[in-house]
Each structure stands twice: as C-alpha cells, then as structure tokens.
Amino acid sequence: MNEVALEAKGLVKTYKRVRAVQDVSLVLRRGRVTALVGESGSGKSTVAKLLARLVDPTSGEILLDGQKVRRVREYRRKVQMVFQDPFASLNPIHTIRYHLARPLKIHKRPETVEQLLERVNLPADFASRYPHELSGGQRQRVAIARALAAHPEVLLADEPVSMLDVSIRLGVLNLLLDLKERLKLAVLYITHDIASARYFADETFVMYGGQIVEGGDSESVTQQPAHPYTQLLIESAPDPERAVVALDAPVEEVAAVSAGCQFAARCPKVQERCWTDAPPRSDVGDGHWAACWLYVEAAA
Amino acid sequence: MTFLLRRGLFYLITLWAAITANFLLPRLLPGDPVQAMITKLGGRLNSDAMASLYILFGLDEKKSIWEQYVDYWGALARGDLGLSFTFFPTPVADVLSQSLPWTLGLVGVTTIIAFLLGTLLGVYAGWKRGSWMDNLIPVTTFLSSIPYFWLGLIAISVFSVTFPLLPASGGYAAGLVPEWSGEFIGSVLEHAVLPGITIVVSSVAGWILGMRNMMVTVTAEDYVLVARAKGLSQKRIMFAYAARNAVLPSISGFALSLGFIVGGALLVEMVFSYPGLGYVLFQGIGAKDYPLMQGVFLVITLAVLVANLLADIGYLLLDPRTRREG
Amino acid sequence: MNFKTKLGLGILAFFTLIAVIGSWIAPYDPSAMGDDLLSPPSGAHWFGTTMTGQDIFSQVLVGTRGVMVVGLVCGVLATFLSILVGVTAGFLGGAADEALSMLSNVFLVIPALPLIIIVASMLPSADTVLIAAVISLTAWAWGARVLRAQTMSLRRRDFVEAARASGESTWRIIVFEVLPNLMAVIASGFVGTVIFAVMLQITLSFVGVVSLSTWNWGTILFWAQSNQALGQGAWWWFVPAGLCIALLGTALALINFGIDEYANPRLRKVRA
C-alpha cells in the first residue's frame, strides 16, 4: 500500500450563501494519481485551491503526512500546484529563468534552472526567453517545472491540459505520469474529461454540486459507473464538451442548498426521497462507492 | 436605490471632510492672520461679529478643540460664516449669495455645453478613427494644455482690446440695475460670451479625447460587430450601440473632474472680473480675507457635490445594470 | 515610437535643458530694471520688456527651473502616494479597499484649487518646495484610482496565484509580480501629475498666493496682469510665458498618448 501524503477531511467552503464545496474528504497517496472529475461549477477547482491553501476552508482540515501544518511556506514546499491556463499563470514581464529560480531560492533547493528545464524535456536555452515566446505546451511544461522546483510530495494539477491543443495534451500528461513515477509524487488530477481520468489516474472521484458523489479505482468508476450522474457523463463521452451542454441546468439549481441529493433536479432516476434526504455512501464493490439511494436498498 | 444611497453617503462624508478641513486649517497652520486683521479693524467690529470670528478661526484658546468644533458646526448651522474683511462689514454669507448665481449660471451652462459638444465630437472622432479626424488630436491636446486664465487673457486682448467687439470685464454694463428687463438680460448675455467661450474651448478638449478613446475601445466589442452584421444603419450603431456604452465612463469621469473644471472656471471669472465666486475669491486673496476664502471653498464644494449627485442620477438613467440593483 | 511621442520627448528635453542652464544663459538679471520701459520684442530684448524695463526673455529662461522643479517633485511625491494607496487598496480588497477608495474619491471630488489657495495664503512663506508638497497632497488621487482598478484586475490573474502557491511573500508579489505590470499606468499617471502640478503652480503664482521672490512663468503672468499689460497692448508680456506653458503641457500629453498606445494596442493607429 502506498503511503498517504495528503488527506482532506470534511472540507467545506462557503462563499456568501453559496456552498462551493460541501463535506469533501479525499486521500492522495505517493506514487499515485487521483482524478477529480466534474463539470464547471462543480467545485473541483475550489478543492484544488483549498488543498493548495490559496483559500481557507470554512471548516474541515487538511493533514500533510498525517499532521496539520501551520506555517504556510513549509506546507507549500511539499504541496505545489499547476494551473489551468499556462497563458495566464506565467508573469509576462519575467523570463523563464526568473520563474524557475524564485521557487528554488525560496525553498533553498540545490538544483539549477537548467536541470529543471531538462526534467520537463525543454532545452536549457529556454531560460532566457519570455513566456510570450513559448507555445502553450511549452509554457505548461515551464509551469510544471516551477511546481517541481520546491521538490514537493504532492502535485495539484488543475485541468493542466484543457487549454492546450489536443495534439499536445498526451505529451504533457505522459510527462506528468513519468515525473510521478520518478519522483514518487502524489498527484491530484482535476479534469472535466472523464475519459482522460481512465487513462491517467489510478483512482477517480466524481464531483457534483460541491460534493463527491462517486469514487473508486479508475477502471471500475469509468467502466461500471454507479451514480446516475457519472453514467450521464460517460454516455456523453467521447466528446467531453458536449457533456457540459447536455447536462446544462440553471446555475441557481446547481448551487441550491437543499436537504436532499444535489443531483435530484437533473437525475433521470430520481425517487421521492432524493428530494428530502441526502443519500449515504453505498459500497458497490471493491472499494468502489456511490452516494445514491439506488444502492441503499441493495445493500440492506 | 442602493447605488444612490451609497453615493449620497459618500457625498455626506466628503462634505464633512471639507468642513473639517476648513475648521482645522487655520488652527494647524502657523501664524494668526485673522487676529492681525481684527487688531487692524480695531473698534469697528461689533461684539457679535467678533464672537463669530473667534468661533470660526479658533482664537478663543481657553476652549478645548472639541468645544471649538461643536461651536463651529453651530455657527455653520446658523449660516454664520463670519464677516468679510474685503467687503466690510458685509457678512460672508451675503457676499456669497450675491455671487453664487453668477457662477452657477456661467460655469454651469458652459460646463454642460462643453460636455455635450465634446462628447458628440468625441463620438464622431472615435467612429471615424484613422481618417482626417485623427489630426484633431494634437490640436485639442494643445488647447487642453493652455491654462484657462491665459486663454482668457488672449481672448480679452484680441476681442476687447485689438478689436473692441465684446466687453472685457464685469457681468453687465455699468450703470444698469439688475432687473428682468430686456436691456439688462441682453447686457448679461453679452458679458458672458467671452468668459463662456473661454471655458468651453479649454475644457472641451478633455471630453473629446476621453470619448474618442472609449469609442475606439467599444467599437471593437463583439456586440458592435453583431450590430453591423445585422445590417443596422451606421448612425444607429454609432449612437445606440457604441456611444451608449462609451458614454458611461465619460459621465463618471465628468462627475469626478468637476472639481478640477470648476477650479479653472473660477480663474476665468478672475480674469474677466466676472461677479461670481471666482472673482470674489480673487479679491479675498489680495486682502487676506480668510472668512471669505473659506466661505467660497465651502460653497463651491457644496455645488460640486450637488452636481455630482445629478451626474449620478444621469448615470443611473443610462445604465440598466445600476438600475436593476435597487 | 511614433512621431508624436518623439516630438513630446524632444520638447520636454528642451525645457529640461533650459531648466538647468537657463539662469546662466539669460542675457539679463530677470529682476534688474532697465531703461527700455514696456518695449516690444527687439534684438536687444527678444521677448520685449516690462513696465520697469525688466527683460522678459531672461524671466522666461530663469523661470523655467521653478516650473520644472515643482513638476518633478510633485510627480515623484504624488506618484509614490498613488502607488501606495492605489495598489494597496486594489491588492488587499475588502474593508481596506473601501476605506482607501473612499479617501481617494474624497480628494478627487473636493475642488483642489480653492483649497490650495487657502492653504498657500495661510502659510507664512510659500516657497517652491513647500508649494510642491501641498500640490502633491491633492494630486495623487486620480492616479490611485486608476492604479486600484488595474491592480484589481491583475490580482485575479493566475500568475499572482501561482506566485503565492510557489511560496512568494505578499510584499514580494506586490513589488515584483504586480508593480512591473503596472509600469505603463504608473508612467502615464506620473506624466499626468506633472501636467496637473505645473498648471496648478502657475495658477497659484498668477493669483499671487505664492512667494513672488523666485521667478516662474506664473509670476511673469502675475506681474503682467497686475500692471494691466493687456489694456496697454503689451501682448509680449504674457504671450511667451503662456505659450511655454501650453508647449510643455502638450509635450507631456503627447508622451502620455505614446504610453497609452503602448499599453492599449487598440488605440494604435491603423495603417490601412
């Protein structure tokens, strides 16, 4: 069993009256990729920001190597993040060298900028270039190199390839897989593309309306989806963009805080009690679980 | 409604800040110029006038600063701004109430003309970007770089001295009595032409440039492109789509730069000896007439705040987003 | 760099040079009275003379320094204040932003000219540097407002979040990540402040609340006005100083257009 690197327990984040994240718990293990799948507005990016400690949770706790870390800088040495948009996450006025040298200096690492570039398969002479001289894929590699500079245990990747051309996505994902193996990283892979989760992640969680509705190893979650929402997501594949359109519902409905299941309003298999009672987690086999009333009967 | 309420609160705070600054300045700065004036005037001040000057300028050192502040507000609430030294023994409030209508008339009308004219020209210049209209930019820049008062001097030199077409000073011909007669009103208008044109010419450039840049930005927006694709007439796109959106920042800019414009307009009054607040202020400077200068400051601030409130209401009428907020 | 910007920089460089060497190359002592009273421009007096025979050309040359010093001092002081208030408000947000925005709006709305006239006339000695300081206190608000808006939009950009995630401290993010991206706005604010300060100083000199012991373009106009130069047809007494003001103002405005066009590509002239 791989050791636990990061553990989130009962994370809640409330913005004004909207609950972006409600009671999310998950575990990231060294040398494993965990995927968090959901459409826009599901709260998956908020989870990334909570885990990166860019925003403070309303309640819940985050344990790093089993401990609460008070000092933010110490936490950031071990938990690093790659952002979605490589065109926005690099400061246009600084060179690549500056972007990579800063975290090395902050976290007192012995590596050089050139070594970091080599690690992400970029030539050393990229150091003196500016972000606008690089392609999207190259920039995202720089962003990954920056995240690795601190020599972290955990890498949070917030839709790392969604802004890239389809032709280069695989290259960046393979790079992440390779780095995970070599550096024994615990990776959180956030995506709206459930097909890529099967390819890329060992374990997959599906998020809807701020809650995790299904989880388990990637193979069984993507091949035998239990939750009606996950089933809908998979049916709308292979075009993941269409999934978002097909499931489109007014934002108010998605963000509604109701006593029952968040998905009730859009669920094709909705029952009476879905509206009033929140469904508990039910085991559907081999550590694969779903939060849905459909499976409560079967278990009882 | 929240929008207007917030703005109203802001204006109250600004007014409070201006009044408090007025209260603190003579007490903080070294020297006692008002005491010197009182000594000079000697026995000609009656005891009531003395008392109000003591309250306004903090000459009564036995009182704590807090008591002085309360007394100061009390005096303001009674409309007591002290006695003017320049127009001794006329109370400052009387001097101001005589000159305020002149300033409101001249500065108010010319500022609105300049805003409307500049906005229209700016809409056109922004729409016709890349044409000969672009050559207007250096010209308007030059015009806006000329101090108001210097343009006034030139105007007098050309149109009153070299070619004596228009009167160079005053609000109406000497010898006339203010009344609602055709002769008097004609004279007032005649005297307002040169200072009015001066204010319009030097303030219009700012509006042209601001509006042009906003138009250039707005015409690149998708909704303008859509309007073109729909085949709407040029005129309709220019006004109903582009200008309608470009004018909003211009109006908020109008409100904020009003204080600056009024400052320039006051100088024009000085140059033309126009009987408004600016000329009164000018006379006050020469005589070191602090009660008068501070009174002018308070009245101008109040006028600018009221004008700002009016601009806010205009903004509210044009911008559906702020309307829905309430 | 386009022609307009070059022209602006050229004029500015010219006046800066005059500010430095003006008092050495002036043909006369600007305050010394001469025998040619109120004479129009001639070979001996390029810009003519005043009522008391002072050489106006020398007054303009010597007076340039006062104008430029006030412009520079105010530009630096007010820009510093506007960065301090604007960037802090924009970056911190929340209650700090509310309070600081309120403060800058109050300073913007209150009519500055009458307030400064009161302050200047109450000061026992209103010399150049003191006036520059007073003007700076009222000149920062516009820049702060613009910088706040820009900072707010930068703060939401991912590279700021990314810098935080990689462990940068807040002050380093403000100084090394946010500020360099604001340089165009800061530069244009600086130039705008210099224009404002120069105008205000000349105005204050013209109405006579600033010490008349040192020369600047405004004091020339003050003496011209108080000696009824207009009524006597002595146009040369007030035209040169006024033209200098307008030229300097135009030069600064042209430089600002250059900065704006650099920062906002949409304003760049289209070449059809």
Tab-separated table of C-alpha atoms in Angstrom, chain A residues 49 54 73 76 80 83 85 88-94 98 102 106-107 146, chain C residues 157-169 172 176-178 180-181:
chain	number	residue	atom	x	y	z
A	49	LYS	CA	-7.332	25.984	-4.207
A	54	LEU	CA	-4.767	29.587	-1.628
A	73	ARG	CA	5.636	28.224	3.487
A	76	ARG	CA	3.997	24.953	0.099
A	80	GLN	CA	2.638	22.522	-5.279
A	83	PHE	CA	-2.698	25.994	-13.070
A	85	ASP	CA	-4.165	28.355	-18.179
A	88	ALA	CA	-2.137	33.408	-17.513
A	89	SER	CA	-0.060	31.580	-14.933
A	90	LEU	CA	3.303	32.944	-16.099
A	91	ASN	CA	4.037	36.625	-15.496
A	92	PRO	CA	4.573	38.235	-18.922
A	93	ILE	CA	7.320	40.547	-17.691
A	94	HIS	CA	9.600	37.880	-16.224
A	98	TYR	CA	13.087	34.112	-13.075
A	102	ARG	CA	12.481	32.027	-7.474
A	106	ILE	CA	12.531	30.323	-1.667
A	107	HIS	CA	12.731	26.633	-0.815
A	146	ARG	CA	8.183	25.583	-11.439
C	157	ARG	CA	-4.737	36.712	-12.797
C	158	ASP	CA	-3.326	33.244	-12.376
C	159	PHE	CA	0.305	34.302	-12.223
C	160	VAL	CA	-0.350	36.086	-8.941
C	161	GLU	CA	-1.974	32.954	-7.525
C	162	ALA	CA	0.864	30.886	-8.959
C	163	ALA	CA	3.435	33.085	-7.252
C	164	ARG	CA	1.581	32.650	-3.976
C	165	ALA	CA	1.382	28.907	-4.486
C	166	SER	CA	5.119	28.734	-5.058
C	167	GLY	CA	5.666	30.423	-1.709
C	168	GLU	CA	6.279	34.114	-2.503
C	169	SER	CA	5.510	36.585	0.265
C	172	ARG	CA	7.290	40.404	-2.991
C	176	PHE	CA	7.969	42.056	-8.229
C	177	GLU	CA	4.897	40.494	-9.821
C	178	VAL	CA	2.206	43.196	-9.817
C	180	PRO	CA	6.189	45.768	-13.070
C	181	ASN	CA	2.954	45.031	-14.919
